[in-house]
Short mmCIF file of C-alpha atoms in Angstrom, two decimals:
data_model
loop_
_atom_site.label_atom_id
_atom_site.label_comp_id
_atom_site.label_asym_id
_atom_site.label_seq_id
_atom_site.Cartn_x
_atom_site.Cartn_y
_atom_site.Cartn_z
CA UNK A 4 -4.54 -11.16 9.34
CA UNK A 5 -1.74 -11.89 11.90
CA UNK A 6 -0.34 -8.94 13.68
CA UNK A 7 1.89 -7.29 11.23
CA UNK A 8 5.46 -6.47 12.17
CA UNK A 9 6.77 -4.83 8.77
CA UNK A 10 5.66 -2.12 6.51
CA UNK A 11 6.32 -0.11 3.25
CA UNK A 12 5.95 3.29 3.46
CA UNK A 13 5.77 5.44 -0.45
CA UNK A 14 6.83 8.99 -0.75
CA UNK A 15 6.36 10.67 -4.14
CA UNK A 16 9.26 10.62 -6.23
CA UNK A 17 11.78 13.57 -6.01
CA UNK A 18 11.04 15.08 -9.13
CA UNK A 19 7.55 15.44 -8.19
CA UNK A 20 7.59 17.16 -5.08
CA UNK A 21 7.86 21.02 -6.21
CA UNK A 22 10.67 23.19 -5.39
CA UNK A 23 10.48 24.49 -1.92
CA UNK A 24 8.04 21.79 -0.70
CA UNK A 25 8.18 18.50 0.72
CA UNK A 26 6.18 15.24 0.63
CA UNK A 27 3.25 15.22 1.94
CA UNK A 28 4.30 13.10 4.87
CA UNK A 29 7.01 15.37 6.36
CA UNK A 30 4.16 18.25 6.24
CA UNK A 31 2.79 18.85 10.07
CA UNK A 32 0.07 18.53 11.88
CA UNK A 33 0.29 19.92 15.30
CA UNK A 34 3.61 20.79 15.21
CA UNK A 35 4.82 17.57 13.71
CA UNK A 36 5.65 15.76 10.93
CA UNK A 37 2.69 13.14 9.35
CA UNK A 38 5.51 10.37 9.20
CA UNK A 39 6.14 10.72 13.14
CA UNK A 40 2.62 10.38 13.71
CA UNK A 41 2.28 7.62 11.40
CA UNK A 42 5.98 6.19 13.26
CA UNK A 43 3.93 6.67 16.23
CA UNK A 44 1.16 4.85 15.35
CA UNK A 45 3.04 1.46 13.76
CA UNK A 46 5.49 1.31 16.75
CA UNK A 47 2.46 0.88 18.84
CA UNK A 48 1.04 -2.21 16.49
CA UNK A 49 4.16 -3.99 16.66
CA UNK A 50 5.46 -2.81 13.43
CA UNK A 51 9.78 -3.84 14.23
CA UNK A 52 10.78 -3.38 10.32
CA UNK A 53 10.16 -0.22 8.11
CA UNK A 54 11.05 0.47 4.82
CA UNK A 55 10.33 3.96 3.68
CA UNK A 56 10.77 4.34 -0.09
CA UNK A 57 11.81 7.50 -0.68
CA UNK A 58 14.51 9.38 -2.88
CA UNK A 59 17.65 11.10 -1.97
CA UNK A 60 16.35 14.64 -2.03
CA UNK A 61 14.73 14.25 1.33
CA UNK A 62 15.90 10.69 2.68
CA UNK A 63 17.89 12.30 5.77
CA UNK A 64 14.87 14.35 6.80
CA UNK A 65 12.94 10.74 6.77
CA UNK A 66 16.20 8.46 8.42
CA UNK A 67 15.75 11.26 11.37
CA UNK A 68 12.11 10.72 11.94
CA UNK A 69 11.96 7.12 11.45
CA UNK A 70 13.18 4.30 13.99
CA UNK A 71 16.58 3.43 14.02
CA UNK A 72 17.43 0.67 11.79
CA UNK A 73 14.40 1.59 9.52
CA UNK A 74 15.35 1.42 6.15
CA UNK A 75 15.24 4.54 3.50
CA UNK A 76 15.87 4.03 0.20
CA UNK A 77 14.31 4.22 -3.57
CA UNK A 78 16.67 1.11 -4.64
CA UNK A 79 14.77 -1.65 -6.02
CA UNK A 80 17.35 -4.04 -4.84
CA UNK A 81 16.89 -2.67 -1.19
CA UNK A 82 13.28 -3.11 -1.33
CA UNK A 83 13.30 -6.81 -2.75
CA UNK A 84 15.70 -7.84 0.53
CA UNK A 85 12.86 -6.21 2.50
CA UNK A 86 10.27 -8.33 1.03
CA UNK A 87 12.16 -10.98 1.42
CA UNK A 88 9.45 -12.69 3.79
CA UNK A 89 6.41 -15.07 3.86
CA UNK A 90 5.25 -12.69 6.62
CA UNK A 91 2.44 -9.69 5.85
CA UNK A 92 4.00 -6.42 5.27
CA UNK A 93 1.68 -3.33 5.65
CA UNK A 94 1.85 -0.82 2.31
CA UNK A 95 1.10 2.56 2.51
CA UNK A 96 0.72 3.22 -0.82
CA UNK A 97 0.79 6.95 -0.66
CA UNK A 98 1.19 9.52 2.11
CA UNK A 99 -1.96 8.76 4.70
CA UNK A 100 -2.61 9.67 8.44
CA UNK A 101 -3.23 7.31 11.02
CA UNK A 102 -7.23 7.73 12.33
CA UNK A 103 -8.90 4.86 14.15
CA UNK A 104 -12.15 5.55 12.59
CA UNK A 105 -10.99 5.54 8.94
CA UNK A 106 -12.38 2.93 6.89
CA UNK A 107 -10.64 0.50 4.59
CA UNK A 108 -9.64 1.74 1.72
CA UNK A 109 -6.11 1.91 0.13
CA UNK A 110 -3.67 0.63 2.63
CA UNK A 111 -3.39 -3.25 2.31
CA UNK A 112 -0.98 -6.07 3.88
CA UNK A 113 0.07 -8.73 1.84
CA UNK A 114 2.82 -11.76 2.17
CA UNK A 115 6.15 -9.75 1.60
CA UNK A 116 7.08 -12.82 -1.25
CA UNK A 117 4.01 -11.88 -3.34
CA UNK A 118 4.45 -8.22 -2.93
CA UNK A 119 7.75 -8.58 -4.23
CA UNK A 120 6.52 -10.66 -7.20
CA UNK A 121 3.97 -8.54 -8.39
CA UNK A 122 5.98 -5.84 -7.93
CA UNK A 123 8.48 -7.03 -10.21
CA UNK A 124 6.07 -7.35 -13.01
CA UNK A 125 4.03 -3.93 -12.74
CA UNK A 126 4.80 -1.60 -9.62
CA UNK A 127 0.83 -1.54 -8.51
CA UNK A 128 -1.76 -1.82 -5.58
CA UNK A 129 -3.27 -4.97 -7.66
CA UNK A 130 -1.92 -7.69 -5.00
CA UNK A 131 -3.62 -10.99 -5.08
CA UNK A 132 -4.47 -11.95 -1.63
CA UNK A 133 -4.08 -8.61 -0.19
CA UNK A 134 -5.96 -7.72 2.63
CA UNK A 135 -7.49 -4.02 3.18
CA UNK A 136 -6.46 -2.55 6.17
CA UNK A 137 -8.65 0.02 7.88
CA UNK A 138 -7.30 3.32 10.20
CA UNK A 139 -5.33 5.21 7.67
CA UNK A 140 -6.93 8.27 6.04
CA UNK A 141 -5.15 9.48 2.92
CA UNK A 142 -3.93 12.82 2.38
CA UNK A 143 -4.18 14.36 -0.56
CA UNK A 144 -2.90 17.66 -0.05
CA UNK A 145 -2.28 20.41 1.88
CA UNK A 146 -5.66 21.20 2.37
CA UNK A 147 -6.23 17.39 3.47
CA UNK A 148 -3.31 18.28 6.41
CA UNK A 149 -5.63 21.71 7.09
CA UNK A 150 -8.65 19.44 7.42
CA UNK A 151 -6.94 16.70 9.61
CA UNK A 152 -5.15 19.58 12.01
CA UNK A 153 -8.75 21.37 12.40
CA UNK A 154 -10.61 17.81 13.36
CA UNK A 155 -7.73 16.99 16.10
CA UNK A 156 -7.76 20.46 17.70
CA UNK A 157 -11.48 20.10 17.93
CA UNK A 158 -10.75 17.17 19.85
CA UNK A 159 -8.68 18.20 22.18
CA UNK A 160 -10.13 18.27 25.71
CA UNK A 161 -10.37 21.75 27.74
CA UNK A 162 -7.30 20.35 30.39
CA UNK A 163 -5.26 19.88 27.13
CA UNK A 164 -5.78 23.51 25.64
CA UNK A 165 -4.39 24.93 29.25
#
Protein backbone atom coordinates (compact mmCIF):
# COMPACT_ATOMS: atom_id res chain seq x y z
CA UNK A 1 0.00 0.00 0.00
CA UNK A 2 1.15 3.57 -0.93
CA UNK A 3 2.14 5.75 1.91
CA UNK A 4 -1.04 6.84 3.46
CA UNK A 5 -1.71 10.52 4.05
CA UNK A 6 -5.37 10.36 5.65
CA UNK A 7 -6.98 8.57 8.45
CA UNK A 8 -10.25 7.92 10.46
CA UNK A 9 -9.95 7.87 13.87
CA UNK A 10 -13.45 6.19 16.08
CA UNK A 11 -14.22 7.23 19.56
CA UNK A 12 -17.11 5.47 21.32
CA UNK A 13 -20.23 7.22 21.12
CA UNK A 14 -21.13 9.77 23.91
CA UNK A 15 -23.67 7.87 25.50
CA UNK A 16 -21.35 5.13 26.05
CA UNK A 17 -18.57 6.58 27.73
CA UNK A 18 -19.76 6.58 31.58
CA UNK A 19 -20.23 9.60 33.57
CA UNK A 20 -17.02 10.96 34.84
CA UNK A 21 -14.85 9.11 32.27
CA UNK A 22 -13.58 9.63 28.96
CA UNK A 23 -12.77 7.60 25.83
CA UNK A 24 -10.35 5.50 25.96
CA UNK A 25 -8.10 7.55 23.74
CA UNK A 26 -7.93 10.77 25.83
CA UNK A 27 -6.88 8.31 28.88
CA UNK A 28 -2.83 8.72 29.51
CA UNK A 29 -0.04 7.01 29.33
CA UNK A 30 2.95 8.72 30.67
CA UNK A 31 1.46 11.74 31.34
CA UNK A 32 -0.37 12.02 28.07
CA UNK A 33 -3.22 11.49 26.25
CA UNK A 34 -3.36 7.99 23.83
CA UNK A 35 -4.65 10.31 20.89
CA UNK A 36 -1.35 12.56 21.16
CA UNK A 37 0.66 9.60 21.02
CA UNK A 38 -1.26 8.15 18.31
CA UNK A 39 -1.11 12.20 16.65
CA UNK A 40 2.44 11.62 17.21
CA UNK A 41 2.83 8.64 15.57
CA UNK A 42 0.64 9.47 12.10
CA UNK A 43 2.33 12.94 11.76
CA UNK A 44 5.50 11.04 11.49
CA UNK A 45 4.01 8.59 8.51
CA UNK A 46 2.88 11.38 6.55
CA UNK A 47 -0.61 11.26 7.69
CA UNK A 48 -1.70 15.45 6.40
CA UNK A 49 -5.67 14.73 6.84
CA UNK A 50 -7.46 13.43 10.07
CA UNK A 51 -10.82 12.90 10.74
CA UNK A 52 -11.60 11.96 14.28
CA UNK A 53 -15.21 10.80 14.68
CA UNK A 54 -16.22 11.68 17.78
CA UNK A 55 -19.39 13.31 19.53
CA UNK A 56 -19.91 16.63 21.04
CA UNK A 57 -19.46 15.65 24.65
CA UNK A 58 -15.72 15.58 24.32
CA UNK A 59 -14.95 16.98 20.68
CA UNK A 60 -13.00 20.18 22.13
CA UNK A 61 -10.82 18.01 24.34
CA UNK A 62 -9.99 16.04 20.85
CA UNK A 63 -9.84 19.54 18.36
CA UNK A 64 -7.01 20.55 21.15
CA UNK A 65 -4.96 17.46 20.82
CA UNK A 66 -5.28 16.90 17.24
CA UNK A 67 -3.46 18.91 14.32
CA UNK A 68 -4.85 21.94 13.25
CA UNK A 69 -7.19 21.61 10.47
CA UNK A 70 -7.98 17.97 11.60
CA UNK A 71 -11.44 17.40 11.42
CA UNK A 72 -13.84 16.36 14.57
CA UNK A 73 -17.09 15.52 14.06
CA UNK A 74 -19.85 12.53 14.40
CA UNK A 75 -21.78 14.03 11.16
CA UNK A 76 -22.19 11.56 8.55
CA UNK A 77 -22.18 14.26 5.99
CA UNK A 78 -18.69 15.46 7.34
CA UNK A 79 -17.29 12.11 7.11
CA UNK A 80 -18.54 11.31 3.44
CA UNK A 81 -16.56 14.80 2.23
CA UNK A 82 -13.60 13.16 3.99
CA UNK A 83 -13.81 10.07 2.05
CA UNK A 84 -14.22 11.78 -0.72
CA UNK A 85 -10.90 10.23 -2.28
CA UNK A 86 -9.53 7.37 -4.48
CA UNK A 87 -6.57 7.61 -2.07
CA UNK A 88 -6.12 4.93 1.10
CA UNK A 89 -7.36 6.29 4.28
CA UNK A 90 -6.07 4.53 7.50
CA UNK A 91 -9.21 3.43 10.04
CA UNK A 92 -8.76 3.03 13.45
CA UNK A 93 -11.62 1.33 14.17
CA UNK A 94 -11.56 1.69 17.89
CA UNK A 95 -9.25 3.37 20.40
CA UNK A 96 -5.57 1.56 19.79
CA UNK A 97 -1.91 2.60 20.69
CA UNK A 98 0.72 2.98 18.34
CA UNK A 99 3.59 -0.05 18.98
CA UNK A 100 5.98 -0.97 16.19
CA UNK A 101 5.93 -4.53 17.10
CA UNK A 102 2.13 -5.02 17.06
CA UNK A 103 0.88 -7.29 14.57
CA UNK A 104 -1.90 -6.83 12.06
CA UNK A 105 -4.94 -7.06 13.28
CA UNK A 106 -7.86 -4.53 13.26
CA UNK A 107 -6.61 -1.34 11.81
CA UNK A 108 -6.97 -1.45 7.92
CA UNK A 109 -6.52 1.22 4.94
CA UNK A 110 -8.77 1.16 2.25
CA UNK A 111 -9.60 3.60 -0.95
CA UNK A 112 -11.54 6.49 0.87
CA UNK A 113 -14.48 5.96 -2.21
CA UNK A 114 -15.09 2.34 -1.07
CA UNK A 115 -14.95 3.14 2.56
CA UNK A 116 -17.52 5.55 2.02
CA UNK A 117 -19.67 3.07 0.05
CA UNK A 118 -19.69 0.38 2.34
CA UNK A 119 -20.16 2.56 4.90
CA UNK A 120 -23.27 3.78 3.60
CA UNK A 121 -24.79 0.41 3.46
CA UNK A 122 -23.73 -1.12 6.99
CA UNK A 123 -21.26 1.03 9.24
CA UNK A 124 -18.58 -2.09 9.52
CA UNK A 125 -14.83 -3.21 9.35
CA UNK A 126 -16.03 -5.65 6.32
CA UNK A 127 -14.15 -3.46 3.49
CA UNK A 128 -13.47 -5.23 0.31
CA UNK A 129 -9.96 -4.61 -0.65
CA UNK A 130 -8.88 -3.45 2.64
CA UNK A 131 -5.53 -3.91 3.61
CA UNK A 132 -4.44 -4.85 7.38
CA UNK A 133 -2.18 -2.56 8.75
CA UNK A 134 0.26 -3.68 11.43
CA UNK A 135 1.74 -1.28 14.61
CA UNK A 136 -1.41 -0.45 16.41
CA UNK A 137 -2.25 -2.41 19.58
CA UNK A 138 -5.84 -2.03 20.72
CA UNK A 139 -6.90 -0.96 23.99
CA UNK A 140 -9.47 -2.33 25.58
CA UNK A 141 -9.59 -0.76 28.79
CA UNK A 142 -8.15 0.77 31.47
CA UNK A 143 -6.29 -2.03 32.46
CA UNK A 144 -4.99 -2.31 28.68
CA UNK A 145 -3.58 1.62 29.35
CA UNK A 146 -2.03 0.02 32.91
CA UNK A 147 -0.42 -2.71 30.82
CA UNK A 148 0.88 -0.41 27.95
CA UNK A 149 2.26 2.39 30.69
CA UNK A 150 4.11 -0.59 32.69
CA UNK A 151 5.80 -2.08 29.23
CA UNK A 152 7.09 1.63 28.20
CA UNK A 153 8.51 2.48 31.65
CA UNK A 154 10.29 -0.81 31.52
CA UNK A 155 11.76 0.49 28.52
CA UNK A 156 12.99 3.41 29.39
CA UNK A 157 16.80 3.58 29.50
CA UNK A 158 18.70 4.43 32.96
CA UNK A 159 19.83 8.24 31.35
CA UNK A 160 16.01 8.68 30.80
CA UNK A 161 14.83 7.80 34.48
CA UNK A 162 17.51 10.67 35.77
Amino acid sequence: MSRLKQAVMMFEEDAAVPAGSKPLMLETVLSRPILSWVCDRLRSEGVQRLFAVCGPRFAEEVRGLVPLGAVVSEQWEDLEAFLDTEEPVLVLPRAAFPMEEAGAGFVYAAPGRELRESWRVKMSNNIQGAELVPGWLPVYGPETVAEIEALLRKRETPAEKK
